[in-house]
Amino acid sequence: MILAATTNESLARMSDMLIYSSMAVYTLAFFAHIAEWVLGSRSKVGRTAAALTSRTAAATAAVTVRVKQAGSTAVLDKPKVVTRAAAGTRDVPDGPGAAGGTVKGDLYGRIAVSLTVLAFLVEASGVVTRALSVQRAPWGNMYEFSTTFSTVAVGAYLGFLFAKKNVRWLGLPLVTTVLLDLGVATTWLKTPSDQLVPALDSYWLWIHVSTAIFCGAVLYLGAVATLLYLFRDSYENKLATGGNPGAFARSVLERLPAAASLDKFAYRVNAAIFPLWTFTIIAGAIWAGDAWGRYWGWDAKEVWSFITWVGYAAYLHARATAGWKGRKAAYIALVAFGCFLFNYYGVNIFVSSKHSYSGV
């Protein structure tokens, strides 16, 4: 027994060391991503994107009609009509990415991705070591949930890259968020490893909580894409209406994928995860029935999980409703993800509920 306790304590210390080490590597990746954006310039594709947008807008605003009249040609100018393009209707190419199509920028981008892979492996090792130290699923409190959440988020990002999807633009916001998440976890949410209370000691912990972590991690990627879509859409609309964005906006936003591409990526991610989030709530209800003898008790965590579900259901419905596509639907998606964040941080820290265990 004493030997086992000593081994578990050693594993717990090793887990902490691995988490801190991953933060150090993530920091290096953060600076490499910064270098990619700063040292990489806009390529020819990126530089011509704005001009193409302006030309497209001008072509649709002023259409020339030629009419044959007795052997001569009369040219009639159609009155200019300024309309706001719906999401996905602009013929705008994707930007060249953070590297801007330059060799130097691409080099730093590859270094950033390599460091992110290394940090992911170190952090994942820390999560696994934590599980070995407590001999259970490593998400029994907010500290363990946070470290696992950031690991899964980075893993999902790397999975998209491995599938050759154009998502390297996600690297900087993702690594920044991961550092903040781990900083909060190790500073304020740190909880000594311990065994679970009887209500949590169930195989449903592996099913329900792991699914919730995966859903939240992927929904985060969708939320980042949605936020960037709003910025890029405003930028394209300003160009189409003859505006002149600042140099910073041109340098950053021109390198992102087109608004239509960002919107499509966010929609596909959210639509794919929604059924899994539905399963998460159902699995939680079944677990509650086993642990507490009721499937639904309007506990704060249950209520906000359902509110989050309603939010994403409203988003998917808005995407299929005329007049609500584009920016309006994007706002709903961000509100839904905000509900997810409150469900995690707000409910766990500020609200007393049956889901409050191990201090945090």
Coordinates of C-alpha atoms in Angstrom, one line a residue:
M1 CA 0.0 0.0 0.0
I2 CA 2.8 2.4 0.9
L3 CA 4.7 1.6 -2.2
A4 CA 1.6 2.1 -4.3
A5 CA 0.9 5.5 -2.7
T6 CA 4.5 6.5 -3.3
T7 CA 4.3 5.5 -6.9
N8 CA 1.1 7.4 -7.4
E9 CA 2.6 10.5 -5.9
S10 CA 5.6 10.2 -8.2
L11 CA 3.3 9.9 -11.2
A12 CA 1.3 12.9 -10.1
R13 CA 4.5 15.0 -9.8
M14 CA 5.6 13.7 -13.2
S15 CA 2.3 14.7 -14.7
D16 CA 2.6 18.3 -13.3
M17 CA 6.1 18.5 -14.8
L18 CA 4.9 17.4 -18.2
I19 CA 2.1 19.9 -18.2
Y20 CA 4.5 22.7 -17.3
S21 CA 6.9 21.5 -19.9
S22 CA 4.2 21.6 -22.5
M23 CA 3.4 25.2 -21.6
A24 CA 7.1 26.0 -22.3
V25 CA 6.9 24.4 -25.7
Y26 CA 3.6 26.0 -26.5
T27 CA 5.2 29.4 -25.6
L28 CA 7.9 28.7 -28.2
A29 CA 5.2 27.7 -30.7
F30 CA 3.4 31.0 -29.9
F31 CA 6.4 33.1 -30.8
A32 CA 7.0 31.0 -34.0
H33 CA 3.4 31.7 -35.1
I34 CA 3.9 35.4 -34.4
A35 CA 7.0 35.3 -36.5
E36 CA 5.1 33.6 -39.3
W37 CA 2.6 36.5 -39.3
V38 CA 5.1 39.3 -38.9
L39 CA 7.9 38.0 -41.3
G40 CA 5.6 36.5 -43.9
S41 CA 4.3 39.0 -46.5
R42 CA 1.2 38.8 -48.6
S43 CA 1.6 36.9 -51.8
K44 CA 0.4 37.9 -55.2
V45 CA -2.8 36.1 -54.6
G46 CA -3.4 38.0 -51.4
R47 CA -2.5 41.3 -52.9
T48 CA -4.9 40.9 -55.8
A49 CA -7.8 39.6 -53.6
A50 CA -8.9 43.1 -52.7
A51 CA -8.7 44.3 -56.3
L52 CA -10.7 41.3 -57.4
T53 CA -13.3 42.1 -54.8
S54 CA -13.5 45.7 -55.9
R55 CA -13.8 44.7 -59.6
T56 CA -16.5 42.2 -58.9
A57 CA -18.5 44.7 -56.9
A58 CA -18.0 47.3 -59.7
A59 CA -19.1 44.8 -62.3
T60 CA -22.3 44.0 -60.5
A61 CA -23.0 47.6 -59.6
A62 CA -22.7 49.0 -63.1
V63 CA -23.8 46.7 -66.0
T64 CA -23.5 47.8 -69.6
V65 CA -26.2 46.8 -72.0
R66 CA -25.6 46.9 -75.7
V67 CA -28.6 47.3 -78.1
K68 CA -28.4 46.9 -81.9
Q69 CA -30.1 49.8 -83.7
A70 CA -30.1 50.0 -87.5
G71 CA -26.6 48.8 -88.0
S72 CA -25.2 50.9 -85.2
T73 CA -24.6 50.0 -81.5
A74 CA -26.1 52.1 -78.8
V75 CA -24.6 51.8 -75.3
L76 CA -27.0 52.1 -72.3
D77 CA -25.7 52.2 -68.8
K78 CA -27.9 50.4 -66.2
P79 CA -28.5 52.5 -63.0
K80 CA -26.1 51.5 -60.2
V81 CA -27.7 49.4 -57.5
V82 CA -25.7 48.8 -54.3
T83 CA -26.6 45.6 -52.5
R84 CA -25.0 43.7 -49.6
A85 CA -23.8 40.4 -50.8
A86 CA -25.1 37.4 -49.0
A87 CA -22.7 35.0 -47.3
G88 CA -20.7 33.0 -49.9
T89 CA -21.8 34.9 -53.0
R90 CA -18.6 37.0 -53.5
D91 CA -16.2 35.5 -55.9
V92 CA -13.2 36.1 -53.6
P93 CA -10.2 33.7 -53.4
D94 CA -8.8 32.5 -50.1
G95 CA -5.9 34.4 -48.8
P96 CA -2.4 32.9 -48.8
G97 CA -2.3 32.2 -45.1
A98 CA -0.2 33.6 -42.3
A99 CA 3.0 32.9 -44.2
G100 CA 1.8 35.1 -47.1
G101 CA 3.2 32.7 -49.6
T102 CA 6.8 33.6 -48.7
V103 CA 9.6 31.1 -48.0
K104 CA 10.6 32.8 -44.7
G105 CA 7.1 33.0 -43.4
D106 CA 6.4 29.4 -44.4
L107 CA 9.6 28.2 -42.6
Y108 CA 8.4 29.8 -39.4
G109 CA 5.0 28.4 -39.9
R110 CA 6.4 24.9 -40.2
I111 CA 8.5 25.4 -37.1
A112 CA 5.4 26.6 -35.3
V113 CA 3.4 23.5 -36.3
S114 CA 6.3 21.2 -35.3
L115 CA 6.5 22.8 -31.9
T116 CA 2.8 22.5 -31.5
V117 CA 3.0 18.8 -32.3
L118 CA 5.8 18.4 -29.7
A119 CA 3.8 20.4 -27.1
F120 CA 0.7 18.3 -27.8
L121 CA 2.6 15.0 -27.3
V122 CA 4.1 16.3 -24.0
E123 CA 0.8 17.5 -22.7
A124 CA -1.0 14.3 -23.7
S125 CA 1.7 12.4 -21.8
G126 CA 0.9 14.6 -18.8
V127 CA -2.8 13.8 -19.1
V128 CA -2.1 10.0 -19.4
T129 CA 0.3 10.1 -16.4
R130 CA -2.3 11.9 -14.4
A131 CA -4.7 9.1 -15.2
L132 CA -2.2 6.5 -14.1
S133 CA -1.6 8.4 -10.8
V134 CA -5.3 8.4 -9.9
Q135 CA -6.1 5.1 -11.6
R136 CA -9.3 6.6 -13.2
A137 CA -10.3 8.8 -16.1
P138 CA -8.3 12.1 -15.8
W139 CA -11.2 14.5 -15.8
G140 CA -12.6 14.4 -12.3
N141 CA -12.2 18.1 -11.6
M142 CA -11.7 21.4 -13.5
Y143 CA -7.9 21.1 -13.5
E144 CA -8.0 17.8 -15.1
F145 CA -10.8 18.8 -17.5
S146 CA -8.9 21.9 -18.6
T147 CA -5.7 20.1 -19.4
T148 CA -7.6 17.4 -21.3
F149 CA -9.7 20.0 -23.1
S150 CA -6.7 21.9 -24.4
T151 CA -5.0 18.6 -25.4
V152 CA -8.1 17.5 -27.4
A153 CA -8.4 21.0 -29.0
V154 CA -4.8 20.9 -30.3
G155 CA -5.3 17.3 -31.4
A156 CA -8.4 18.2 -33.4
Y157 CA -6.4 21.1 -35.0
L158 CA -3.5 18.8 -35.9
G159 CA -6.0 16.3 -37.2
F160 CA -7.4 18.9 -39.7
L161 CA -3.8 19.7 -40.7
F162 CA -3.0 16.0 -41.2
A163 CA -6.1 15.7 -43.4
K164 CA -4.6 18.6 -45.5
K165 CA -7.3 21.1 -44.6
N166 CA -6.4 24.8 -44.9
V167 CA -6.5 25.6 -41.2
R168 CA -3.0 26.8 -40.3
W169 CA -4.5 30.2 -39.7
L170 CA -6.0 28.7 -36.6
G171 CA -2.6 28.1 -35.1
L172 CA -2.0 31.4 -33.4
P173 CA -5.4 31.9 -31.8
L174 CA -5.4 28.2 -30.7
V175 CA -2.0 28.3 -29.1
T176 CA -2.8 31.6 -27.4
T177 CA -6.0 30.1 -25.9
V178 CA -4.2 26.9 -24.8
L179 CA -1.6 28.9 -22.9
L180 CA -4.4 30.9 -21.2
D181 CA -6.3 27.7 -20.4
L182 CA -3.3 26.0 -18.9
G183 CA -2.3 29.2 -17.1
V184 CA -5.7 29.4 -15.4
A185 CA -5.7 25.6 -14.7
T186 CA -2.2 25.5 -13.1
T187 CA -2.7 28.8 -11.2
W188 CA -6.3 28.8 -9.9
L189 CA -7.8 25.4 -10.7
K190 CA -5.0 23.2 -9.5
T191 CA -6.4 20.4 -7.3
P192 CA -4.4 17.5 -5.8
S193 CA -5.1 14.2 -7.4
D194 CA -7.7 12.2 -5.5
Q195 CA -10.3 9.5 -5.9
L196 CA -13.8 10.3 -7.0
V197 CA -17.0 10.5 -4.9
P198 CA -19.2 7.4 -5.4
A199 CA -21.6 9.2 -7.7
L200 CA -18.8 9.9 -10.2
D201 CA -17.2 6.4 -9.9
S202 CA -18.9 5.0 -13.0
Y203 CA -18.0 3.9 -16.5
W204 CA -20.3 6.7 -17.6
L205 CA -17.5 9.1 -16.6
W206 CA -15.5 7.8 -19.6
I207 CA -18.4 8.1 -21.9
H208 CA -20.2 11.3 -20.9
V209 CA -17.3 13.5 -19.9
S210 CA -15.0 12.4 -22.6
T211 CA -17.7 13.2 -25.2
A212 CA -18.3 16.6 -23.6
I213 CA -14.6 17.4 -23.7
F214 CA -14.3 16.4 -27.4
C215 CA -17.5 18.4 -28.3
G216 CA -16.2 21.5 -26.5
A217 CA -12.8 21.3 -28.1
V218 CA -14.1 21.1 -31.6
L219 CA -16.8 23.7 -31.0
Y220 CA -14.1 26.0 -29.9
L221 CA -12.4 25.7 -33.3
G222 CA -15.8 26.5 -34.9
A223 CA -16.2 29.5 -32.7
V224 CA -12.8 30.9 -33.7
A225 CA -13.6 30.4 -37.4
T226 CA -17.0 32.1 -36.8
L227 CA -15.3 35.1 -35.2
L228 CA -12.8 35.4 -37.9
Y229 CA -15.6 35.1 -40.5
L230 CA -17.3 38.2 -39.0
F231 CA -14.0 40.2 -39.3
R232 CA -13.3 39.0 -42.8
D233 CA -16.9 39.5 -44.0
S234 CA -16.8 43.1 -42.7
Y235 CA -13.5 43.6 -44.5
E236 CA -14.8 42.2 -47.8
N237 CA -17.9 44.3 -47.6
K238 CA -15.9 47.4 -46.9
L239 CA -13.8 46.8 -50.0
A240 CA -16.9 46.0 -52.1
T241 CA -18.5 49.3 -51.1
G242 CA -15.4 51.4 -51.9
G243 CA -14.0 51.6 -48.4
N244 CA -10.3 51.8 -47.6
P245 CA -9.3 49.5 -44.7
G246 CA -6.2 50.3 -42.7
A247 CA -2.8 48.7 -43.4
F248 CA -3.1 46.3 -40.4
A249 CA -6.5 45.1 -41.5
R250 CA -5.2 44.5 -45.1
S251 CA -2.1 42.7 -43.8
V252 CA -4.0 40.3 -41.5
L253 CA -7.4 39.9 -43.0
E254 CA -6.2 39.5 -46.6
R255 CA -4.2 36.4 -45.6
L256 CA -7.2 34.6 -44.1
P257 CA -9.5 32.4 -46.1
A258 CA -12.4 34.2 -47.8
A259 CA -15.5 34.9 -45.6
A260 CA -17.4 32.2 -47.5
S261 CA -14.7 29.6 -46.7
L262 CA -14.6 30.5 -43.0
D263 CA -18.4 30.4 -42.8
K264 CA -18.5 27.0 -44.5
F265 CA -15.8 25.6 -42.2
A266 CA -17.6 26.9 -39.0
Y267 CA -20.9 25.5 -40.2
R268 CA -19.6 22.1 -41.0
V269 CA -17.8 21.8 -37.7
N270 CA -20.9 22.9 -35.7
A271 CA -23.2 20.7 -37.7
A272 CA -21.0 17.6 -37.3
I273 CA -20.6 18.1 -33.5
F274 CA -24.3 18.9 -32.8
P275 CA -25.5 15.2 -32.8
L276 CA -22.6 14.3 -30.6
W277 CA -23.5 17.1 -28.1
T278 CA -27.1 15.7 -28.2
F279 CA -25.7 12.3 -27.3
T280 CA -23.6 14.0 -24.5
I281 CA -26.8 15.3 -22.8
I282 CA -28.6 12.0 -23.2
A283 CA -25.6 10.1 -21.7
G284 CA -25.6 12.5 -18.8
A285 CA -29.2 11.9 -18.2
I286 CA -28.8 8.2 -18.2
W287 CA -25.8 8.5 -15.8
A288 CA -27.9 10.8 -13.5
G289 CA -30.6 8.1 -13.5
D290 CA -28.0 5.6 -12.3
A291 CA -26.4 7.9 -9.7
W292 CA -29.3 9.9 -8.3
G293 CA -32.4 8.0 -9.3
R294 CA -33.7 10.7 -11.7
Y295 CA -32.8 11.5 -15.3
W296 CA -33.4 15.2 -15.2
G297 CA -33.5 17.4 -12.1
W298 CA -33.0 21.0 -13.5
D299 CA -29.6 21.1 -11.9
A300 CA -27.6 24.2 -13.1
K301 CA -25.2 22.1 -15.2
E302 CA -28.1 20.2 -16.8
V303 CA -29.9 23.5 -17.5
W304 CA -27.0 25.2 -19.2
S305 CA -26.1 22.1 -21.2
F306 CA -29.7 22.2 -22.5
I307 CA -29.4 26.0 -23.2
T308 CA -26.2 25.3 -25.1
W309 CA -28.0 22.7 -27.1
V310 CA -30.9 25.1 -27.9
G311 CA -28.3 27.7 -29.0
Y312 CA -26.7 25.5 -31.5
A313 CA -30.1 24.1 -32.7
A314 CA -31.1 27.8 -33.3
Y315 CA -27.9 28.3 -35.2
L316 CA -28.5 25.3 -37.5
H317 CA -32.1 26.4 -38.0
A318 CA -30.9 30.0 -38.8
R319 CA -28.5 28.6 -41.4
A320 CA -31.5 27.0 -43.2
T321 CA -33.7 30.1 -42.9
A322 CA -33.8 32.8 -45.6
G323 CA -32.6 36.1 -44.2
W324 CA -30.7 34.6 -41.2
K325 CA -27.7 33.1 -43.0
G326 CA -24.4 34.8 -42.7
R327 CA -23.7 37.3 -39.9
K328 CA -27.0 36.8 -38.0
A329 CA -26.4 33.0 -37.8
A330 CA -22.8 33.7 -36.8
Y331 CA -23.9 35.8 -33.9
I332 CA -26.1 33.0 -32.7
A333 CA -23.2 30.5 -32.9
L334 CA -21.0 32.7 -30.8
V335 CA -23.8 33.1 -28.2
A336 CA -24.2 29.3 -28.1
F337 CA -20.4 28.9 -27.5
G338 CA -20.6 31.5 -24.8
C339 CA -23.3 29.4 -23.1
F340 CA -20.9 26.4 -23.3
L341 CA -18.1 28.5 -21.6
F342 CA -20.4 29.7 -18.9
N343 CA -21.6 26.1 -18.4
Y344 CA -18.0 25.2 -17.7
Y345 CA -16.5 28.1 -15.8
G346 CA -19.5 30.0 -14.5
V347 CA -21.5 27.0 -13.2
N348 CA -18.6 25.1 -11.8
I349 CA -17.1 28.1 -10.0
F350 CA -20.0 30.4 -9.0
V351 CA -23.0 28.0 -8.8
S352 CA -23.5 25.3 -6.3
S353 CA -24.8 22.1 -8.0
K354 CA -24.7 18.4 -7.9
H355 CA -21.9 18.6 -10.4
S356 CA -19.5 20.4 -8.0
Y357 CA -16.9 18.0 -6.9
S358 CA -13.3 18.2 -5.5
G359 CA -13.5 21.9 -4.7
V360 CA -13.4 22.8 -8.4

